Coordinates of C-alpha atoms in Angstrom, one line a residue:
X35 CA -47.6 7.9 94.9
X36 CA -43.6 7.6 94.8
X37 CA -41.6 6.6 97.7
X38 CA -39.4 9.5 99.1
X39 CA -35.7 9.4 98.6
X40 CA -34.9 12.3 100.5
X41 CA -33.4 15.8 99.9
X42 CA -30.8 14.3 97.5
X43 CA -33.2 13.5 94.8
X44 CA -35.4 16.5 94.2
X45 CA -38.0 14.4 91.5
X46 CA -38.8 11.4 93.2
X47 CA -41.3 10.2 90.8
X48 CA -39.4 11.3 87.5
X49 CA -36.5 9.0 89.9
X50 CA -38.5 5.9 90.2
X51 CA -39.6 6.1 86.3
X52 CA -36.2 6.1 85.3
X53 CA -35.1 3.7 87.4
X54 CA -38.3 1.4 86.1
X55 CA -36.6 1.8 82.4
X56 CA -33.2 0.5 83.6
X57 CA -31.1 3.3 84.0
X58 CA -28.4 3.3 86.7
X59 CA -28.7 5.1 90.0
X60 CA -26.6 7.3 89.5
X61 CA -27.7 8.4 85.9
X62 CA -31.6 8.2 87.5
X63 CA -30.5 10.6 89.9
X64 CA -28.3 13.1 87.8
X65 CA -31.6 13.4 85.2
X66 CA -34.0 14.2 88.0
X67 CA -32.1 16.6 89.9
X68 CA -31.7 18.8 86.8
X69 CA -33.7 21.7 86.8
X70 CA -34.0 21.5 83.5
X71 CA -35.7 18.0 83.0
X72 CA -39.0 18.0 82.7
X73 CA -41.6 14.7 84.1
X74 CA -41.0 13.5 80.4
X75 CA -37.8 14.1 80.0
X76 CA -35.4 16.5 80.0
X77 CA -35.6 20.3 78.2
X78 CA -31.6 20.2 78.0
X79 CA -30.0 22.0 74.7
X80 CA -29.0 19.1 72.7
X81 CA -25.1 18.1 72.7
X82 CA -24.6 18.9 69.7
X83 CA -26.2 22.7 70.1
X84 CA -23.1 23.5 72.9
X85 CA -19.6 23.6 72.5
X86 CA -16.6 21.1 73.4
X87 CA -15.8 23.7 76.3
X88 CA -19.8 23.4 77.7
X89 CA -19.1 19.8 77.4
X90 CA -16.3 19.3 78.7
X91 CA -17.6 20.8 81.5
X92 CA -20.3 18.3 81.8
X93 CA -18.3 15.5 81.7
X94 CA -15.7 17.0 84.6
X95 CA -18.9 17.2 86.3
X96 CA -20.5 13.8 86.0
X97 CA -16.6 12.2 85.8
X98 CA -15.5 10.7 82.8
X99 CA -12.6 9.7 83.0
X100 CA -9.7 11.0 79.5
X101 CA -11.9 14.0 78.4
X102 CA -9.5 16.0 77.9
X103 CA -8.2 13.9 74.9
X104 CA -11.5 13.6 73.5
X105 CA -13.2 15.7 70.9
X106 CA -16.8 17.2 70.7
X107 CA -18.0 13.8 69.3
X108 CA -16.6 11.8 71.9
X109 CA -17.4 13.9 74.2
X110 CA -21.2 13.3 73.1
X111 CA -21.2 9.9 72.7
X112 CA -19.3 9.5 76.7
X113 CA -22.0 12.1 78.1
X114 CA -24.5 9.8 76.1
X115 CA -23.5 6.8 77.2
X116 CA -22.3 7.2 80.7

């Protein structure tokens, strides 16, 4: 049974699995709280299928700096490494 991390974490079991794999608290929480994210991984659209505007919006949500000067490929790389 997984620990209850309170209302800020929607999927405690997934959060703990991600933390055990070495993800940061921030990244694990973001994935565990995504409504498109399932038990075995996310079901969000692949970054390559999203528009640059959609990627920019996501980068803004997660606080990636310098996003306004980034190309679509740079945004994808920044999101994957954040």
